[in-house]
Coordinates of C-alpha atoms in Angstrom, one line a residue:
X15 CA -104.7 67.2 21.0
X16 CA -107.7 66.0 19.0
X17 CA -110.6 64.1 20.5
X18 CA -113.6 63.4 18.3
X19 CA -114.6 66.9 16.7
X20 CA -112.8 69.0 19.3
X21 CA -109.7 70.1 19.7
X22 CA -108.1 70.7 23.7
X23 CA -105.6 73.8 24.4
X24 CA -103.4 74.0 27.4
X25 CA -102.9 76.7 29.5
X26 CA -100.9 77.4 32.4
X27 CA -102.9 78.8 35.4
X28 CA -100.9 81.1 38.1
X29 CA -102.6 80.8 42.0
X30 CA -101.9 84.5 42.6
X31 CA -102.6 83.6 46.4
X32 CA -99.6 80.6 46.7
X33 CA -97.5 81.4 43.1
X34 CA -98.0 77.9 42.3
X35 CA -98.8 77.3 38.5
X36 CA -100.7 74.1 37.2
X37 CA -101.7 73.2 33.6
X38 CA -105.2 73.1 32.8
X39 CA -107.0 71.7 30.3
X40 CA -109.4 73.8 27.5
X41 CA -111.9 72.1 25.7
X42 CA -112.1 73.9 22.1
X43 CA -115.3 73.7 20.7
X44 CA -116.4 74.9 17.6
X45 CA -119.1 77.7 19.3
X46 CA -118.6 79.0 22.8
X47 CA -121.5 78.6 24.9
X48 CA -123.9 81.2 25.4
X49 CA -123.8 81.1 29.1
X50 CA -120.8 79.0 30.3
X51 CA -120.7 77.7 33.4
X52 CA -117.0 79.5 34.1
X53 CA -117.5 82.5 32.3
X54 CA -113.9 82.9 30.2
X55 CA -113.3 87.1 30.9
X56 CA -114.6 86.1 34.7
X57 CA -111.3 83.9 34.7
X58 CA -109.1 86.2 33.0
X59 CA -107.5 89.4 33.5
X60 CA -109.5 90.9 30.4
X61 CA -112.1 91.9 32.8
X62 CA -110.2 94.2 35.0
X63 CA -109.0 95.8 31.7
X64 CA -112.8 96.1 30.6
X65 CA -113.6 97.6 33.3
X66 CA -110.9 100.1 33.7
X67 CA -113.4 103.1 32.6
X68 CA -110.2 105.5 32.9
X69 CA -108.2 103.0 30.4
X70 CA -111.1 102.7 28.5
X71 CA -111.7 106.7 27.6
X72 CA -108.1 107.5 27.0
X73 CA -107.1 104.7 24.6
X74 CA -110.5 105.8 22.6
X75 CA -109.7 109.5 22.9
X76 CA -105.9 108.3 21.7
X77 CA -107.6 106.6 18.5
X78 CA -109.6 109.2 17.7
X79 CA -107.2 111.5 17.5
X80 CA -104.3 109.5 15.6
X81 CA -107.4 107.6 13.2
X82 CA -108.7 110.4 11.6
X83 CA -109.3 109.0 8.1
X84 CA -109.7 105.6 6.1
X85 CA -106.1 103.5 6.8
X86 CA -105.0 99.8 7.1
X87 CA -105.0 99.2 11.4
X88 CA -103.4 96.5 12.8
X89 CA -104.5 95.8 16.7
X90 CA -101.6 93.4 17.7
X91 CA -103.6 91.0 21.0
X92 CA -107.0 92.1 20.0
X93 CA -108.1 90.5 22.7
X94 CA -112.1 91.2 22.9
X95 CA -111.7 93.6 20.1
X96 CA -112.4 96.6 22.4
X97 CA -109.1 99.1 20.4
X98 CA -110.2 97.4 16.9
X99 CA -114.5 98.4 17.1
X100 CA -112.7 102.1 18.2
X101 CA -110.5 102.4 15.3
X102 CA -113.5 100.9 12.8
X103 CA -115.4 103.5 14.4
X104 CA -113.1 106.2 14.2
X105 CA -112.7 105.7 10.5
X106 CA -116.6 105.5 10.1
X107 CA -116.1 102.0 9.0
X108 CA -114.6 102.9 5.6
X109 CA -110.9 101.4 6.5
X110 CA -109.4 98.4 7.0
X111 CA -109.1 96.8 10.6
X112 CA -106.8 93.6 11.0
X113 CA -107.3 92.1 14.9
X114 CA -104.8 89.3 15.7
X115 CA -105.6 87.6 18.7
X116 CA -103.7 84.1 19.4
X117 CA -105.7 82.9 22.3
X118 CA -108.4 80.8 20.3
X119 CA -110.9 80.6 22.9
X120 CA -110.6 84.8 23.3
X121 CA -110.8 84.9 19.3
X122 CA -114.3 83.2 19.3
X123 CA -115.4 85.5 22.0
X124 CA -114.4 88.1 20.3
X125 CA -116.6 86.6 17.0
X126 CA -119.3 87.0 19.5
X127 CA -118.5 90.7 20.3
X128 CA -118.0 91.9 16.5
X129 CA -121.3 90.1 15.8
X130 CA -123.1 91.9 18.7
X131 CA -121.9 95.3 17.7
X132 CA -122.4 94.5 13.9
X133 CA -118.8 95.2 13.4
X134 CA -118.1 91.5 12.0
X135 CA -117.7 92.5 8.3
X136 CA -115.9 95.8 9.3
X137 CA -112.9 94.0 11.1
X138 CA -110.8 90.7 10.0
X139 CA -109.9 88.7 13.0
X140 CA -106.7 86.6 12.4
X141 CA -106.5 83.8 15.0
X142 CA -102.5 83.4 15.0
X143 CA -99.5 85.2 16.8
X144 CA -98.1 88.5 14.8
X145 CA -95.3 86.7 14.3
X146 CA -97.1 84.2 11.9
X147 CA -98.2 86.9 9.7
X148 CA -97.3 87.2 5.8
X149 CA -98.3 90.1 4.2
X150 CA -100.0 89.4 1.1
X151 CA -101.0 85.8 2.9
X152 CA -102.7 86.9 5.7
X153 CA -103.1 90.6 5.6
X154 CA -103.5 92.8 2.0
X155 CA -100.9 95.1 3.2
X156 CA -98.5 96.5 5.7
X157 CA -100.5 98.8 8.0
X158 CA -100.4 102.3 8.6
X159 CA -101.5 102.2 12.2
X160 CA -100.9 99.9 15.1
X161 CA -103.0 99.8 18.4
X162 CA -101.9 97.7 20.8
X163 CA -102.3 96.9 24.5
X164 CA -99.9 93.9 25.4
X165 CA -99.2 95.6 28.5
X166 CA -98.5 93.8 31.6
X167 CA -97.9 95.9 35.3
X168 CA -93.8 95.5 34.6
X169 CA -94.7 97.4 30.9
X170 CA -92.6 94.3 29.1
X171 CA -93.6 90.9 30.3
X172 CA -96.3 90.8 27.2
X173 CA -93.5 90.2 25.0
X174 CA -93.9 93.9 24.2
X175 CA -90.2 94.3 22.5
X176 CA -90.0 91.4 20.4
X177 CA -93.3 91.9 19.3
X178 CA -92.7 95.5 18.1
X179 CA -90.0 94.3 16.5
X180 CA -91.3 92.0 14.0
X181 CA -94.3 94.6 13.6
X182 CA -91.9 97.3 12.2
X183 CA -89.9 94.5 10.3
X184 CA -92.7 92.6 8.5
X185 CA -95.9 94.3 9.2
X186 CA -95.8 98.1 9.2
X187 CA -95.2 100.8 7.0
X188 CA -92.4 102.7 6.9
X189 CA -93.0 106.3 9.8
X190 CA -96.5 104.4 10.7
X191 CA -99.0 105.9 13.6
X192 CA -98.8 104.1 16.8
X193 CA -101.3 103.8 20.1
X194 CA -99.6 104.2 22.4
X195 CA -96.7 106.7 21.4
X196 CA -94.4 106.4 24.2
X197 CA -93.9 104.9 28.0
X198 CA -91.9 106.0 30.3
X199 CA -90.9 104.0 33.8
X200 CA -90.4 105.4 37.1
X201 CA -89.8 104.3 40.3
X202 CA -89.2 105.7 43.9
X203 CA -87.6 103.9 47.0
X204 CA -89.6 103.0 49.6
X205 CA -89.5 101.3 53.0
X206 CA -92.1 98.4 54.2
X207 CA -91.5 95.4 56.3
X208 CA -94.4 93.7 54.4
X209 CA -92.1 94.1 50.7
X210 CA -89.2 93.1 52.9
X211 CA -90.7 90.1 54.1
X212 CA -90.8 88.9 50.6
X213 CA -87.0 88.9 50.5
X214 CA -85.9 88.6 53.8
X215 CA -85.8 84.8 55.0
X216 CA -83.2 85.1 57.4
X217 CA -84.2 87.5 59.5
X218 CA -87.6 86.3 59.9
X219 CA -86.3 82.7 60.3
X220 CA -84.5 84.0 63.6
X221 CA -88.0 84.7 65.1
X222 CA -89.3 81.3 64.4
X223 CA -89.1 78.3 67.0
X224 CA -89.7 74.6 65.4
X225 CA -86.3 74.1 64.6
X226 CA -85.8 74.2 61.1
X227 CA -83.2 76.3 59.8
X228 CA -83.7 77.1 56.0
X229 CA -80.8 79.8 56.4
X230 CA -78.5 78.4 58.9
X231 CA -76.2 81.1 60.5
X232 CA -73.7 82.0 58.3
X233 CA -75.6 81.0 55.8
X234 CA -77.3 84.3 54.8
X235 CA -77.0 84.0 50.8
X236 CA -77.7 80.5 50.5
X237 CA -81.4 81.2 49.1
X238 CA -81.3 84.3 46.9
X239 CA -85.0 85.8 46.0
X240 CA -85.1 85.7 42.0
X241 CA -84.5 89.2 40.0
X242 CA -88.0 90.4 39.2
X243 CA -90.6 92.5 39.4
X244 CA -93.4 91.6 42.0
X245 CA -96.8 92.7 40.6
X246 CA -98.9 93.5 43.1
X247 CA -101.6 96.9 44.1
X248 CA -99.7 98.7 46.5
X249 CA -102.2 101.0 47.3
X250 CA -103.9 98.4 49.0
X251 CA -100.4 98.9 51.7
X252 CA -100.3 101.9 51.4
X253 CA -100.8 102.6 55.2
X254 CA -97.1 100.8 55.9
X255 CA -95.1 102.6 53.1
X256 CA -92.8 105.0 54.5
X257 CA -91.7 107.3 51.1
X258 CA -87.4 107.7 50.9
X259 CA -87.7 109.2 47.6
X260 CA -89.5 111.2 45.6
X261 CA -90.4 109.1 42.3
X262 CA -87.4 109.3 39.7
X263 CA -87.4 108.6 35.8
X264 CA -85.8 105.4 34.8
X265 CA -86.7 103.9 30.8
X266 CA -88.5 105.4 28.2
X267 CA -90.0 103.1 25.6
X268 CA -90.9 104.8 22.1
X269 CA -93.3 102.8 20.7
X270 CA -93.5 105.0 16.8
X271 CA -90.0 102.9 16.1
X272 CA -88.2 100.3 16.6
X273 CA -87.5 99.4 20.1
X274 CA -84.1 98.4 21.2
X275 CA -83.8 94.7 22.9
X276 CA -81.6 95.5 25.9
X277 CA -80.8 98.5 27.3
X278 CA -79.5 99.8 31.0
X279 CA -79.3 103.4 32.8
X280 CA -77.8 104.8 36.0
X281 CA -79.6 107.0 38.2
X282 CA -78.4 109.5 40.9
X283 CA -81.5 109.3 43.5
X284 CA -81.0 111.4 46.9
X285 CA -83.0 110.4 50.1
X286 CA -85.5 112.4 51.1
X287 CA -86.0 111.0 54.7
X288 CA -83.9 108.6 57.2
X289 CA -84.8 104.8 56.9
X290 CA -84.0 101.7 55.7
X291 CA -84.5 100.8 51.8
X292 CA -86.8 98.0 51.6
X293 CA -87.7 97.9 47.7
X294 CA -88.5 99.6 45.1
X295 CA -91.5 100.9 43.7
X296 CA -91.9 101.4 40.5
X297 CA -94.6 102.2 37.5
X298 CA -95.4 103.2 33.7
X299 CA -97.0 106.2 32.2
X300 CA -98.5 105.9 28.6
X301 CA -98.2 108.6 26.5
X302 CA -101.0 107.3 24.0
X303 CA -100.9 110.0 21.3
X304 CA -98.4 111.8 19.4
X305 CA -99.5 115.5 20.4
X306 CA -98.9 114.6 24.3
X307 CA -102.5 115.0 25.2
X308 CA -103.4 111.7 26.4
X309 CA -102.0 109.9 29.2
X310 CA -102.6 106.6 31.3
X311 CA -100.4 105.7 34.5
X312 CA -100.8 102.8 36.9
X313 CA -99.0 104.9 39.7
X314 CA -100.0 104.3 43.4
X315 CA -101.8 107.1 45.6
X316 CA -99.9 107.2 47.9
X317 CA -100.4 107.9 52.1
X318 CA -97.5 108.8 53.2
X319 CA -97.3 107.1 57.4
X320 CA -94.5 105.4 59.3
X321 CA -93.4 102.2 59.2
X322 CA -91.5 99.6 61.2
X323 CA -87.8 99.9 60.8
X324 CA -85.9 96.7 59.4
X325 CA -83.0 95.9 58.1
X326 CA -82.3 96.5 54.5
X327 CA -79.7 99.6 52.7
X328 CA -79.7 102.7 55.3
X329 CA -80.3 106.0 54.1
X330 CA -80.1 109.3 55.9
X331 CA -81.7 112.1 53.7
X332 CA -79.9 114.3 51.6
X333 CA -77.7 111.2 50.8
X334 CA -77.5 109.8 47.3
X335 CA -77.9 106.4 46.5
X336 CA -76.7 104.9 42.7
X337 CA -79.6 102.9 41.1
X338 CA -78.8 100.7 38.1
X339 CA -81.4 99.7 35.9
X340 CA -81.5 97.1 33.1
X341 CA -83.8 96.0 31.0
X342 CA -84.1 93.1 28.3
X343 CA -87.1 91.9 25.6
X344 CA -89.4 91.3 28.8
X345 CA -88.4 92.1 31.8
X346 CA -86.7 95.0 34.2
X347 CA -84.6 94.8 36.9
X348 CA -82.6 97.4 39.2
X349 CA -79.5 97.0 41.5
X350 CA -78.6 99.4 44.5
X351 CA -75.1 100.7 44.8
X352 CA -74.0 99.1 47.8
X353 CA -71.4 97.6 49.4
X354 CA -72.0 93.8 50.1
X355 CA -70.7 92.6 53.7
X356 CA -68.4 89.6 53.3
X357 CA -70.5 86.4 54.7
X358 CA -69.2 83.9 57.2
X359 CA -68.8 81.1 54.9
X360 CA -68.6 78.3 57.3
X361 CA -67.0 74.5 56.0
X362 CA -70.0 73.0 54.8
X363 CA -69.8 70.1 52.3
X364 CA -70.7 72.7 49.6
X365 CA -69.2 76.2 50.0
X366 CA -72.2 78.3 49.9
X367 CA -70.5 81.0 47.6
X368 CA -70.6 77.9 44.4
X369 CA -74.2 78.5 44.4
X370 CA -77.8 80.1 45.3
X371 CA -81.1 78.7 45.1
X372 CA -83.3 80.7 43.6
X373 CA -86.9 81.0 45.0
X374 CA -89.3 83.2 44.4
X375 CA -90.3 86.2 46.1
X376 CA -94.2 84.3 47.0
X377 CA -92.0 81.0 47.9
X378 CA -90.0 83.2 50.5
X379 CA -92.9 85.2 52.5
X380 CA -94.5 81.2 53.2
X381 CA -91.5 79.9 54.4
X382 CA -91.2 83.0 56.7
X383 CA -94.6 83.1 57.7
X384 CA -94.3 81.4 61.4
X385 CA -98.4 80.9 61.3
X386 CA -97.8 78.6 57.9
X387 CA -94.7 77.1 59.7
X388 CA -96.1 76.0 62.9
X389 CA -99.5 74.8 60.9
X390 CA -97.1 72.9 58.8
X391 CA -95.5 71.4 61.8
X392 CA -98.6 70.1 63.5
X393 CA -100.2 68.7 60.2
X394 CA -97.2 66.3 60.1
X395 CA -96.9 65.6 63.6
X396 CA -100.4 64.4 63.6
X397 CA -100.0 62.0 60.4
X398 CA -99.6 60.2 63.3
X399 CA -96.7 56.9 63.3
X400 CA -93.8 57.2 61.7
X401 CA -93.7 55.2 58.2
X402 CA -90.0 54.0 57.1
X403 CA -90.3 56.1 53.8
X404 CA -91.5 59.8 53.2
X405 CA -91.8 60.8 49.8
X406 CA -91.9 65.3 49.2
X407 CA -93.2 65.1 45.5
X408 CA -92.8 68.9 45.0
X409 CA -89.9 71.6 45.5
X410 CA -90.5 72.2 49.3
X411 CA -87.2 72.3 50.8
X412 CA -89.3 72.7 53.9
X413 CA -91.0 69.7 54.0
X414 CA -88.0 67.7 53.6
X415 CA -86.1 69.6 56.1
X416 CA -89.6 69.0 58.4
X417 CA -89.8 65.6 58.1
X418 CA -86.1 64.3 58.2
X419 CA -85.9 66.5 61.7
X420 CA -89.1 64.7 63.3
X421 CA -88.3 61.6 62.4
X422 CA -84.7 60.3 63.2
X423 CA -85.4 56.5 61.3
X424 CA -87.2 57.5 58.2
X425 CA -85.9 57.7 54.7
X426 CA -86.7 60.9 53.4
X427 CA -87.3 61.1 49.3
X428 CA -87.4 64.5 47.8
X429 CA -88.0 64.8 44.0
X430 CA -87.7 68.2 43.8
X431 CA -89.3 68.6 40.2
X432 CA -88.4 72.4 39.6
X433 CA -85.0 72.8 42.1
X434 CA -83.4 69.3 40.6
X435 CA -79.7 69.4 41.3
X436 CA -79.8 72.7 43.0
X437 CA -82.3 71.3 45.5
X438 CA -79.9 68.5 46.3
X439 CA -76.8 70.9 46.9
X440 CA -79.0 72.8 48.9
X441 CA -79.7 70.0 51.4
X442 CA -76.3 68.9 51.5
X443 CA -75.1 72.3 52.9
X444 CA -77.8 72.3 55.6
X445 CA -77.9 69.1 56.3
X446 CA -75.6 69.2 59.8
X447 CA -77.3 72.6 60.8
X448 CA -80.8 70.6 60.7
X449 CA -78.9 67.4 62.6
X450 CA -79.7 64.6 60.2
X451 CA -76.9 63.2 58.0
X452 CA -77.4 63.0 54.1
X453 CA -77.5 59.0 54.1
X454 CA -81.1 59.6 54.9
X455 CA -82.3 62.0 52.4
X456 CA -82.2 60.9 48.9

């Protein structure tokens, strides 16, 4: 969008706390402000990265050791230019360094950052995706080596495949040098009631009292958690995992050639311990250079102390459980070997084996979180008299579930943006286990 001499960016904005998103609004001036009221790395990721010393030291040991004389390098989501000032340095600012970076308010910071380290004639910075990029156009040649570090805590939610892809396609030469080399997944099973509270509505649901049933009984695979990775520092829970395996290889990523887009793996893991299989754990190791020499993981330290027993896939140890693992362009996913109880599927107006809604797993811990429930339940209560129309202008099946069971004259409207038609099936199969009738929800 253009307004006057600016331009404005949107950018979608994740509330790590709730799992809402919202987009916001970037005003793209021509200079970034020396001392900005939001600081831009103080909202970002970036500054964890930047101040990961341990990440810091290995991806410049890495580049030392694979940039040993004057070559074409491409850094792929330069970012503040960190892996491109260690590769100009390596080469003692004789080669040529091409930084891409996309994110036009991180490209003029990075301006900033080259200028400060009088590296700003030693490295080109190309504000466009690596997609965009022509040799001959936009960069002299193909490179010979590519540092990159479009890593997200799942390994591929960067867009790490595709973007390799079109790298060894269009923008490398043939056999070139890579940082990192390789990365290899593991994972170990684990039991928690917190992890299992992100995926367990039903059961928690039973220990609630205002009357709301989300998963009425029979109901138990109406609302299905969606297939992804949860991101989150599990060391900081460490003192509630109880360990059921020990940790078990399950991809490995080359990054020196072409990856493949989709690719799946089976693997035997025995129990080490009696309990109950909550989730599963599960981090990368970099291999960052060719010899083997340098390494970065994001593994947990784990504390090994009990935990409360819930439900979830029993295992006694010494027993073997079957773990399939997929993966596509960006993302991973696993599936136990188990054998899935039939449900009661109860006459409802919609058989609840046509369909599942999908929710997340942050969506699922607040709707079984009885404090945010009964808070919930008192907020509306004291709105205080009861208006003929109530209006739920977001995807809260809650709310509407809330407010057509306080009120018994009200017309309840529920717009359900996101949900859309599932939302409506959804209500329409829980409608008599919440006693209202559907001819006042719309």
């Amino acid at each position: 969008m253009s307004s006057d001499s600016s331009h404005r960016l949107f950018q979608l904005k994740l509330d790590p706390l709730t799992g809402n998103s919202e987009w916001v609004v970037i005003e793209d001036n021509d200079d970034l402000p020396d001392c900005p009221k939001e600081p831009l790395l103080a909202t970002t990721s970036y500054l964890d990265m930047l101040n990961d010393s341990c990440r810091n030291k290995s991806f410049r040991s890495a580049i030392e050791r694979t940039v040993t004389k004057p070559c074409h390098v491409l850094d792929i989501g330069a970012g503040t230019g960190l892996l491109s000032m260690m590769a100009a340095r390596a080469m003692g600012l004789n080669g040529t360094v091409t930084a891409c970076e996309s994110y036009l308010p991180m490209a003029k910071l990075m301006r900033k950052v080259l200028h400060r380290n009088r590296m700003g004639k030693a490295i080109s910075l190309i504000n466009k995706r690596s997609d965009e990029l022509e040799v001959g156009v936009d960069i002299p040649s193909r490179a010979d080596v590519l540092v990159s570090e479009i890593l997200d805590s799942e390994l591929l939610g960067e867009g790490l495949i595709p973007t390799l892809q079109h790298a060894y396609d269009k923008l490398l030469v043939e056999n070139p040098l890579t940082v990192p080399f390789r990365a290899v997944t593991y994972g170990q099973l684990v039991e928690s009631t917190y992890l299992w509270k992100l995926h367990d509505l039903s059961g928690i649901e039973a220990k609630v009292s205002d009357g709301i049933h989300l998963v009425p009984t029979g109901s138990d695979s109406i609302i299905h958690v969606k297939s992804r990775q949860y991101p989150m520092h599990c060391d900081a829970i460490r003192e509630e995992i109880k360990l059921l395996s020990e940790p078990f290889e399950i991809f490995e990523f080359d990054f020196w050639k072409r990856p493949e887009s989709n690719g799946e793996t089976k693997v035997q893991v025995k129990a080490i311990d009696d309990g109950n299989i909550h989730a599963i754990v599960s981090w990368w190791v970099l291999q960052l250079d060719r010899e083997g020499t340098v390494f970065y993981s994001t593994a947990p330290r784990w504390i090994n102390s009990p935990a409360n027993i819930g439900k979830g896939m029993s295992v006694s140890r010494g027993e073997e459980v079957l773990l399939e693992a997929t993966h596509t362009e960006t993302s991973v996913s696993y599936n136990l070997n188990v054998q899935v109880p039939k449900t009661d599927t109860r006459q409802h107006d919609h058989n609840i084996r046509d369909f599942q809604l999908l929710l997340s797993p942050e969506r699922i811990a607040i709707y079984g979180d009885r404090k945010w429930r009964s808070s919930v339940l008192a907020a509306v209560r004291n709105a205080g008299r009861v208006n003929p129309l109530c209006v739920v202008v977001d995807d809260s099946i809650f709310l509407t579930l809330l407010a057509a069971n306080l009120s018994k004259t009200s017309h309840v409207l529920s717009l359900f943006p996101g949900l859309r038609e599932k939302g409506a099936q959804y209500l329409e199969t829980v409608v008599k286990a919440n006693g209202f009738s559907m001819d006042r929800v719309e």
